[in-house]
Structures are given as C-alpha cells and as structure tokens.
Amino acid sequence: MTQALTILGLESSCDDTAAAILRHAPGGAAEILSSVVYGQTALHADFGGVVPEIAARAHAEKLDLCVEQALAEAGVGLGDLDAVAVTAGPGLIGGVLSGVMCAKGLAAGAGLPLIGVNHLAGHALTARMTDQVDFPYLALLVSGGHCQFLIVRGHDDYTRLGGTIDDAPGEAFDKTAKLLGLPQPGGPAVEAAALAGDARRFRFPRPLLDRDGCDMSFSGLKTALRRARDELVDVQGGLTATDIADLSAGFQSAVCDVLVEKSRRALAEAGVPVLAVAGGVAANGPIRAGLTTLCASEGVRFVAPPQRYCTDNAAMIAWAGLERFRAGQFDDMTLAARPRWPLDARAEPMLGSGRKGAKA
Ligand code: KG4
Ligand code: ZN
C-alpha cells in the first residue's frame, strides 16, 4: 500500500494513558501530529507499585479525554483517520481492556479499521518511526517492566535472544531509590545521586556475566545493595550523603556493565548493523554512553530515540499499527485483550519483568 496514512494510536497497558495521531507517507519520515500522555505516578505513589484496579479505573476515565486532546492538537477529526490502533497486550488486563473497548467503540462508530498492537512491538519498532531504521536490527528494551534483546527482522518477525530472569532494570533502579530514601521514579534520582559518588567504594556483583548467553538478572544486585546499606546503618545509625552517592554510583555502574556486556554478546549473536534502545532506562546517561562506546567499537549504528518515545506512549502504537495496516493485517470486533503476549512465541517464557504487569 502506497498511500499516506493517518492513524490514531491508543496505549493503556500499564500506568500511562496515551493517545497519538501519526501520519506517514511511504519513503518519508513519520509525522507525529500529537502525542498525549497522562501518567498515573501520583495515583500509585502511596502503594510502592502500580495497583491494577486503580490503573484500570484511571485509564477508563482518561482515555476519551486523551483521544479528544490528541485529535484537537493534531487538528484532525475522526473522519480524517485511516485506522485506530490499540495496545491489545501484554500488560495489566484491566488497562488493556479499557483501551481495547475504547478503540472498538471508536472504530465501530466512525467506520474505521481496528488494529490490535503488541505493546512490545511498539517499543521494538520505535526506532523505525523516529530514525527510519531498516530491518534487521537488534532492539534492547529496558524499562520498569521490560528487559529483553530482540532481533527485529520484520514488523511481525522477532527472535528473543535473552532477557531478565527476575527484575527489570528500571524496577531495580526504583527499588534502589527506595532503599536509599530517594524519590520515585528511582532511575533519574539514582543517576543524579551517582554523579557525586565513587563507583569503586562498593563493588556490587555483575549477575550472570559468568554465564553464556544474553539472559540478565538484577534482583541479586538489589539484595547486595540492601546488605551494604544495612551494614552502614548498623554501624553509623544512618546514611551520609556520601554513602548515598557512592551506593548509587556502585549500583548504576553494575547495571551499566551488565547491559553493555550482554549487548556485546547479543550483537555478536545477532550479526546486525544497528542497536536500537527503548524504555525509560535508555535515558540513563552512563548507560547510553556505555552503549555508544560499545557500538562504536563494534562498528554498529546506535539509535536511541528521544526520551518521550522511549517511555510508554501512543505514537509508537500508532506506528506499529501502521506497519500492520501496510501489511494488510486488521482485526475485528473479536479482538481480545491479552495479559501475556510474547513477541517471539518460540522463545522460553520469561520469568521476570513483573512489577508493572508487563510479563511477556
Ligand atoms: O518505559 P518506562 O517509562 O515505563 C515502563 O516501565 O514501561 O520506564 C520507566 C522506568 C522506571 O523504572 C524509571 O526509574 C526508569 O525507567 N528510568 C531510569 C531513568 N529514567 C527513567 N532508569 C535509569 N536512569 C534514568 N535516567
Ligand atoms: Zn512499555
């Protein structure tokens, strides 16, 4: 199909309600006409994690508003759209259901095709939307809910090379921040604290580096950090600012070493010319720098999309929907919401990546 397409994307699989309008003509760059995201961080702040029931209700309340705002900001009406694309999984089922029901209503009401999108495909294909990356390439998804390497050979053709067997890295950053008395989301707070720290004072483990393959583990790292913190608290009665900075730096450097070394192995296995990252943790300066250096030394192009498209958003869902539209892949009113939906159905089920319900 060669025509220009205008797609409405909807995302509600975790703790962000989002709608976006994307326009694309073959051969050109994607135009993101609007990308609206209502985060729910404040709603879940008292609970130490995302509460599925609260998330689902907030999505149901905000989806219509999000769509209205996305249409208004883009200056288009429902009649200008070619399709509605919606995250149909994986994720927290109440949120995914809210999005799928909203998309079905819009598609039926406006007489538009409906396209169900895998949330992880949205992340994995973002580099094509922002940087026009060609297949095949290696995608590294690193967020609060996801951590995996995928060889992306087509919009519907993924091979998972490995992923976390327990916590996602963002989850580890968030738990570390909590242990150190830093604010949420933990990633930016730990990164800021680490700036003044000495990464060599605490030598934290680099889990699974001694094992072949691309699987990763971050929960032992968190336990090591907790132990180091508890020892300091026992001896001194609390943590000094220097302790917090050094613990943050030591932790961040361990995560960075693991991600960089596992990326090296994944690149060697994949044999592709591009590494593209997505997910909130891809915002981390030292991690970005480590991956940039790795790619330079391996002769591989490194693509890190802008932060607002690395974290959960609906533009990536509209883009993934557009790729399905061009391949003639549409859904109908039987589209189901799926809590689990691995991109690579041949791979072993993943054990971890669970806090935000993004099990895949
Ligand atoms: O992709 P995202 O917005 O949401 C999902 O988890 O799907 O990622 C959020 C995660 C949080 O755990 C947050 O702490 C982490 O990304 N994060 C960071 C940084 N900014 C956000 N982690 C490390 N360094 C950062 N600068
Ligand atoms: Zn996500």
Coordinates of N, CA and C in Angstrom, one line a residue, residues 65-209:
L65 N -10.7 11.6 27.1 CA -10.1 12.9 27.1 C -8.8 12.9 26.3
C66 N -8.1 11.8 26.4 CA -6.8 11.7 25.7 C -7.0 11.8 24.2
V67 N -8.0 11.0 23.8 CA -8.3 11.0 22.3 C -8.8 12.3 21.8
E68 N -9.7 13.0 22.6 CA -10.1 14.3 22.2 C -9.0 15.3 22.1
Q69 N -8.1 15.2 23.1 CA -6.9 16.1 23.1 C -6.0 15.8 21.9
A70 N -5.8 14.6 21.7 CA -4.8 14.2 20.6 C -5.4 14.6 19.2
L71 N -6.7 14.5 19.0 CA -7.3 14.9 17.8 C -7.2 16.5 17.7
A72 N -7.5 17.2 18.8 CA -7.5 18.6 18.7 C -6.1 19.1 18.5
E73 N -5.1 18.6 19.2 CA -3.7 19.1 19.0 C -3.2 18.8 17.6
A74 N -3.7 17.7 17.0 CA -3.3 17.3 15.6 C -4.1 18.1 14.6
G75 N -5.2 18.7 15.0 CA -6.0 19.4 14.1 C -6.7 18.5 13.1
V76 N -7.1 17.3 13.5 CA -7.8 16.4 12.6 C -9.1 15.9 13.3
G77 N -10.0 15.4 12.5 CA -11.2 14.8 13.1 C -11.2 13.3 12.8
L78 N -12.2 12.6 13.4 CA -12.3 11.1 13.2 C -12.3 10.8 11.7
G79 N -13.0 11.7 11.0 CA -13.2 11.4 9.5 C -11.9 11.5 8.7
D80 N -10.8 12.1 9.3 CA -9.5 12.2 8.6 C -8.7 10.9 8.9
L81 N -9.1 10.0 9.8 CA -8.3 8.9 10.1 C -8.5 7.7 9.2
D82 N -7.4 6.9 9.1 CA -7.5 5.7 8.2 C -7.7 4.5 9.1
A83 N -7.3 4.5 10.4 CA -7.5 3.4 11.3 C -7.3 3.8 12.7
V84 N -7.7 2.9 13.6 CA -7.5 3.0 15.1 C -6.6 1.8 15.5
A85 N -5.4 2.1 16.0 CA -4.5 1.1 16.5 C -4.5 1.2 18.1
V86 N -4.5 0.0 18.7 CA -4.6 0.0 20.2 C -3.7 -1.1 20.7
T87 N -3.1 -0.9 21.9 CA -2.4 -1.9 22.6 C -3.4 -3.0 23.0
A88 N -3.2 -4.2 22.5 CA -4.1 -5.3 22.9 C -3.3 -6.3 23.9
G89 N -2.1 -5.9 24.4 CA -1.4 -6.7 25.3 C 0.1 -6.6 25.0
P90 N 1.0 -7.1 25.8 CA 0.8 -7.6 27.1 C 0.7 -6.5 28.1
G91 N 0.1 -6.7 29.3 CA 0.0 -5.7 30.3 C -1.0 -6.0 31.3
L92 N -1.3 -5.0 32.1 CA -2.3 -5.2 33.2 C -3.7 -5.3 32.5
I93 N -4.4 -6.4 32.7 CA -5.6 -6.7 31.9 C -6.7 -5.6 31.9
G94 N -6.9 -5.0 33.1 CA -7.9 -4.0 33.2 C -7.6 -2.8 32.3
G95 N -6.4 -2.4 32.3 CA -6.0 -1.3 31.5 C -6.0 -1.6 30.0
V96 N -5.6 -2.8 29.7 CA -5.6 -3.2 28.2 C -7.0 -3.3 27.7
L97 N -7.9 -3.8 28.6 CA -9.3 -3.9 28.2 C -9.9 -2.6 28.0
S98 N -9.6 -1.6 28.9 CA -10.1 -0.3 28.7 C -9.8 0.3 27.4
G99 N -8.5 0.1 27.0 CA -8.1 0.6 25.7 C -8.7 -0.1 24.5
V100 N -8.8 -1.4 24.6 CA -9.4 -2.2 23.5 C -10.9 -1.8 23.3
M101 N -11.6 -1.6 24.5 CA -13.0 -1.3 24.4 C -13.2 0.1 23.8
C102 N -12.3 1.0 24.2 CA -12.4 2.4 23.6 C -12.1 2.4 22.1
A103 N -11.1 1.6 21.7 CA -10.8 1.6 20.3 C -11.9 0.9 19.5
K104 N -12.5 -0.1 20.1 CA -13.6 -0.8 19.3 C -14.8 0.2 19.1
G105 N -15.1 0.9 20.2 CA -16.2 1.9 20.1 C -15.9 3.0 19.0
L106 N -14.7 3.5 19.0 CA -14.3 4.5 18.0 C -14.3 3.9 16.6
A107 N -13.8 2.7 16.5 CA -13.7 2.1 15.1 C -15.1 1.8 14.6
A108 N -16.0 1.3 15.5 CA -17.3 1.0 15.1 C -18.1 2.2 14.8
G109 N -18.0 3.2 15.6 CA -18.7 4.5 15.5 C -18.3 5.2 14.2
A110 N -17.0 5.3 14.0 CA -16.5 6.1 12.8 C -16.3 5.2 11.6
G111 N -16.6 4.0 11.7 CA -16.4 3.1 10.5 C -15.0 2.9 10.1
L112 N -14.1 2.8 11.0 CA -12.7 2.7 10.7 C -12.2 1.3 11.0
P113 N -11.1 0.9 10.3 CA -10.5 -0.4 10.6 C -9.9 -0.4 12.0
L114 N -9.9 -1.5 12.7 CA -9.3 -1.7 14.0 C -8.0 -2.5 13.9
I115 N -7.0 -2.1 14.6 CA -5.7 -2.9 14.5 C -5.2 -3.1 16.0
G116 N -5.1 -4.3 16.4 CA -4.5 -4.6 17.7 C -3.0 -4.7 17.6
V117 N -2.3 -4.1 18.6 CA -0.9 -4.0 18.5 C -0.3 -4.6 19.8
N118 N 0.8 -5.3 19.7 CA 1.6 -5.8 20.8 C 2.4 -4.6 21.4
H119 N 2.2 -4.3 22.6 CA 2.9 -3.2 23.3 C 4.5 -3.3 23.0
L120 N 5.0 -4.5 23.2 CA 6.4 -4.7 23.0 C 6.9 -4.4 21.5
A121 N 6.0 -4.7 20.6 CA 6.3 -4.4 19.2 C 6.4 -2.9 19.0
G122 N 5.5 -2.2 19.7 CA 5.5 -0.7 19.7 C 6.9 -0.2 20.1
H123 N 7.4 -0.7 21.3 CA 8.8 -0.3 21.7 C 9.8 -0.7 20.7
A124 N 9.7 -2.0 20.2 CA 10.8 -2.5 19.4 C 10.8 -1.8 18.0
L125 N 9.7 -1.3 17.5 CA 9.6 -0.6 16.2 C 9.8 0.9 16.3
T126 N 10.0 1.4 17.5 CA 10.1 2.9 17.7 C 11.2 3.5 16.8
A127 N 12.3 2.7 16.8 CA 13.5 3.3 16.0 C 13.2 3.4 14.5
R128 N 12.2 2.7 14.0 CA 11.8 2.9 12.6 C 11.0 4.1 12.5
M129 N 10.2 4.4 13.5 CA 9.4 5.6 13.5 C 10.2 6.9 13.6
T130 N 11.2 6.9 14.5 CA 12.0 8.1 14.8 C 13.2 8.2 13.9
D131 N 13.8 7.1 13.5 CA 15.1 7.2 12.8 C 15.1 6.4 11.5
Q132 N 14.0 5.9 11.0 CA 13.8 5.2 9.7 C 14.8 4.1 9.6
V133 N 15.0 3.3 10.7 CA 15.9 2.2 10.7 C 15.3 1.1 9.9
D134 N 16.2 0.4 9.0 CA 15.7 -0.7 8.2 C 15.9 -2.0 9.0
F135 N 15.1 -3.0 8.6 CA 15.3 -4.4 9.2 C 16.5 -5.0 8.5
P136 N 17.3 -5.8 9.1 CA 17.1 -6.3 10.5 C 17.9 -5.4 11.5
Y137 N 17.5 -5.4 12.7 CA 18.4 -4.7 13.7 C 18.1 -5.4 15.1
L138 N 19.0 -5.0 16.1 CA 18.8 -5.5 17.4 C 18.1 -4.5 18.3
A139 N 17.1 -4.9 19.0 CA 16.4 -3.9 19.9 C 16.7 -4.4 21.3
L140 N 17.0 -3.4 22.1 CA 17.2 -3.6 23.6 C 16.1 -2.8 24.3
L141 N 15.2 -3.6 24.9 CA 14.1 -2.9 25.6 C 14.4 -2.9 27.1
V142 N 14.6 -1.7 27.7 CA 15.0 -1.6 29.1 C 14.1 -0.6 29.8
S143 N 13.2 -1.1 30.6 CA 12.3 -0.1 31.3 C 12.0 -0.7 32.7
G144 N 10.9 -0.1 33.3 CA 10.5 -0.6 34.6 C 9.8 -2.0 34.5
G145 N 9.3 -2.3 33.3 CA 8.6 -3.5 33.1 C 9.2 -4.5 32.1
H146 N 10.1 -4.0 31.3 CA 10.6 -4.9 30.3 C 12.2 -4.9 30.3
C147 N 12.7 -6.0 29.9 CA 14.2 -6.1 29.7 C 14.4 -7.3 28.8
Q148 N 14.7 -7.0 27.5 CA 15.0 -8.1 26.6 C 15.7 -7.6 25.3
F149 N 16.4 -8.6 24.7 CA 17.1 -8.3 23.4 C 16.2 -9.0 22.4
L150 N 15.9 -8.3 21.3 CA 15.1 -8.9 20.2 C 15.8 -8.6 18.9
I151 N 16.0 -9.6 18.1 CA 16.4 -9.4 16.7 C 15.1 -9.1 16.0
V152 N 15.0 -7.9 15.3 CA 13.8 -7.5 14.6 C 14.1 -7.6 13.1
R153 N 13.4 -8.6 12.5 CA 13.6 -8.9 11.1 C 12.5 -8.3 10.3
G154 N 11.4 -8.1 10.9 CA 10.2 -7.6 10.2 C 9.3 -7.1 11.3
H155 N 8.2 -6.4 10.9 CA 7.3 -5.8 11.9 C 6.6 -6.9 12.7
D156 N 6.6 -8.1 12.2 CA 6.0 -9.3 12.9 C 6.9 -10.4 13.0
D157 N 8.2 -10.2 13.0 CA 9.2 -11.2 13.0 C 10.3 -10.9 14.0
Y158 N 10.2 -11.5 15.2 CA 11.1 -11.2 16.3 C 11.8 -12.5 16.8
T159 N 13.1 -12.4 17.1 CA 13.7 -13.5 17.8 C 14.3 -13.0 19.1
R160 N 13.8 -13.5 20.2 CA 14.4 -13.1 21.5 C 15.7 -13.8 21.8
L161 N 16.7 -13.0 22.1 CA 18.0 -13.5 22.4 C 18.2 -13.7 23.9
G162 N 17.4 -13.1 24.7 CA 17.6 -13.2 26.2 C 16.9 -12.0 26.8
G163 N 16.8 -12.1 28.1 CA 16.1 -11.0 28.9 C 16.4 -11.3 30.4
T164 N 15.7 -10.4 31.2 CA 15.9 -10.6 32.6 C 15.2 -11.9 33.1
I165 N 15.8 -12.5 34.0 CA 15.1 -13.7 34.6 C 14.4 -13.3 35.9
D166 N 14.5 -12.1 36.3 CA 13.8 -11.6 37.5 C 13.3 -10.2 37.3
D167 N 14.0 -9.2 38.0 CA 13.5 -7.8 37.9 C 14.0 -7.2 36.6
A168 N 13.2 -6.2 36.1 CA 13.6 -5.3 35.0 C 14.6 -4.3 35.6
P169 N 15.5 -3.7 34.8 CA 16.5 -2.8 35.4 C 15.8 -1.5 36.0
G170 N 14.7 -1.0 35.4 CA 14.1 0.2 35.9 C 13.5 -0.1 37.3
E171 N 13.0 -1.3 37.4 CA 12.5 -1.8 38.7 C 13.6 -1.8 39.8
A172 N 14.8 -2.3 39.4 CA 15.9 -2.3 40.3 C 16.3 -0.9 40.6
F173 N 16.3 0.1 39.7 CA 16.6 1.5 40.0 C 15.6 2.0 41.0
D174 N 14.3 1.7 40.8 CA 13.2 2.2 41.6 C 13.4 1.7 43.1
K175 N 13.7 0.4 43.2 CA 13.8 -0.2 44.5 C 15.1 0.3 45.2
T176 N 16.1 0.5 44.4 CA 17.4 1.1 45.0 C 17.1 2.5 45.6
A177 N 16.3 3.3 44.8 CA 16.0 4.6 45.3 C 15.2 4.6 46.6
K178 N 14.3 3.6 46.6 CA 13.5 3.5 47.9 C 14.4 3.1 49.0
L179 N 15.3 2.2 48.8 CA 16.3 1.8 49.9 C 17.1 2.9 50.4
L180 N 17.4 3.8 49.4 CA 18.3 4.9 49.8 C 17.6 6.2 50.2
G181 N 16.3 6.1 50.2 CA 15.5 7.3 50.6 C 15.4 8.3 49.6
L182 N 15.6 7.9 48.3 CA 15.5 8.9 47.2 C 14.1 8.8 46.6
P183 N 13.6 9.9 45.9 CA 12.3 9.9 45.3 C 12.1 9.0 44.2
Q184 N 10.8 8.7 43.8 CA 10.4 7.9 42.6 C 10.0 8.9 41.5
P185 N 10.2 8.5 40.2 CA 10.8 7.3 39.8 C 12.3 7.3 40.1
G186 N 12.8 6.1 40.5 CA 14.1 6.0 41.0 C 15.2 6.2 40.1
G187 N 15.0 5.9 38.8 CA 16.1 6.0 37.8 C 16.8 7.3 37.8
P188 N 16.0 8.4 37.5 CA 16.7 9.7 37.5 C 17.3 10.1 38.8
A189 N 16.6 9.7 39.9 CA 17.1 10.1 41.2 C 18.4 9.4 41.5
V190 N 18.5 8.1 41.2 CA 19.8 7.4 41.5 C 20.9 7.9 40.5
E191 N 20.5 8.2 39.3 CA 21.5 8.8 38.4 C 22.1 10.1 38.9
A192 N 21.2 11.0 39.4 CA 21.6 12.3 39.9 C 22.5 12.1 41.1
A193 N 22.1 11.2 42.0 CA 22.9 11.0 43.2 C 24.3 10.4 42.9
A194 N 24.3 9.6 41.8 CA 25.6 8.9 41.5 C 26.6 9.8 40.9
L195 N 26.1 11.0 40.4 CA 27.1 12.0 39.9 C 28.2 12.3 40.8
A196 N 27.8 12.4 42.1 CA 28.8 12.8 43.1 C 29.5 11.6 43.8
G197 N 29.2 10.4 43.3 CA 29.6 9.2 44.0 C 30.9 8.6 43.4
D198 N 31.5 7.7 44.3 CA 32.6 6.9 43.9 C 32.1 5.5 43.6
A199 N 32.1 5.1 42.3 CA 31.6 3.7 42.0 C 32.4 2.6 42.5
R200 N 33.7 2.9 42.9 CA 34.6 1.8 43.3 C 34.5 1.5 44.8
R201 N 33.8 2.3 45.6 CA 33.8 2.1 47.0 C 33.0 0.8 47.3
F202 N 31.9 0.6 46.6 CA 31.1 -0.7 46.8 C 31.2 -1.5 45.5
R203 N 31.8 -2.7 45.6 CA 31.9 -3.5 44.4 C 30.7 -4.5 44.4
F204 N 29.7 -4.1 43.7 CA 28.5 -4.9 43.6 C 28.6 -6.0 42.5
P205 N 27.9 -7.1 42.7 CA 28.0 -8.2 41.7 C 27.5 -7.8 40.3
R206 N 28.1 -8.5 39.3 CA 27.6 -8.3 37.9 C 26.9 -9.6 37.6
P207 N 25.7 -9.7 37.9 CA 25.0 -11.1 37.8 C 25.0 -11.6 36.4
L208 N 25.2 -12.9 36.3 CA 25.1 -13.7 35.1 C 26.2 -13.4 34.0
L209 N 27.2 -12.5 34.4 CA 28.2 -12.3 33.4 C 29.1 -13.5 33.2

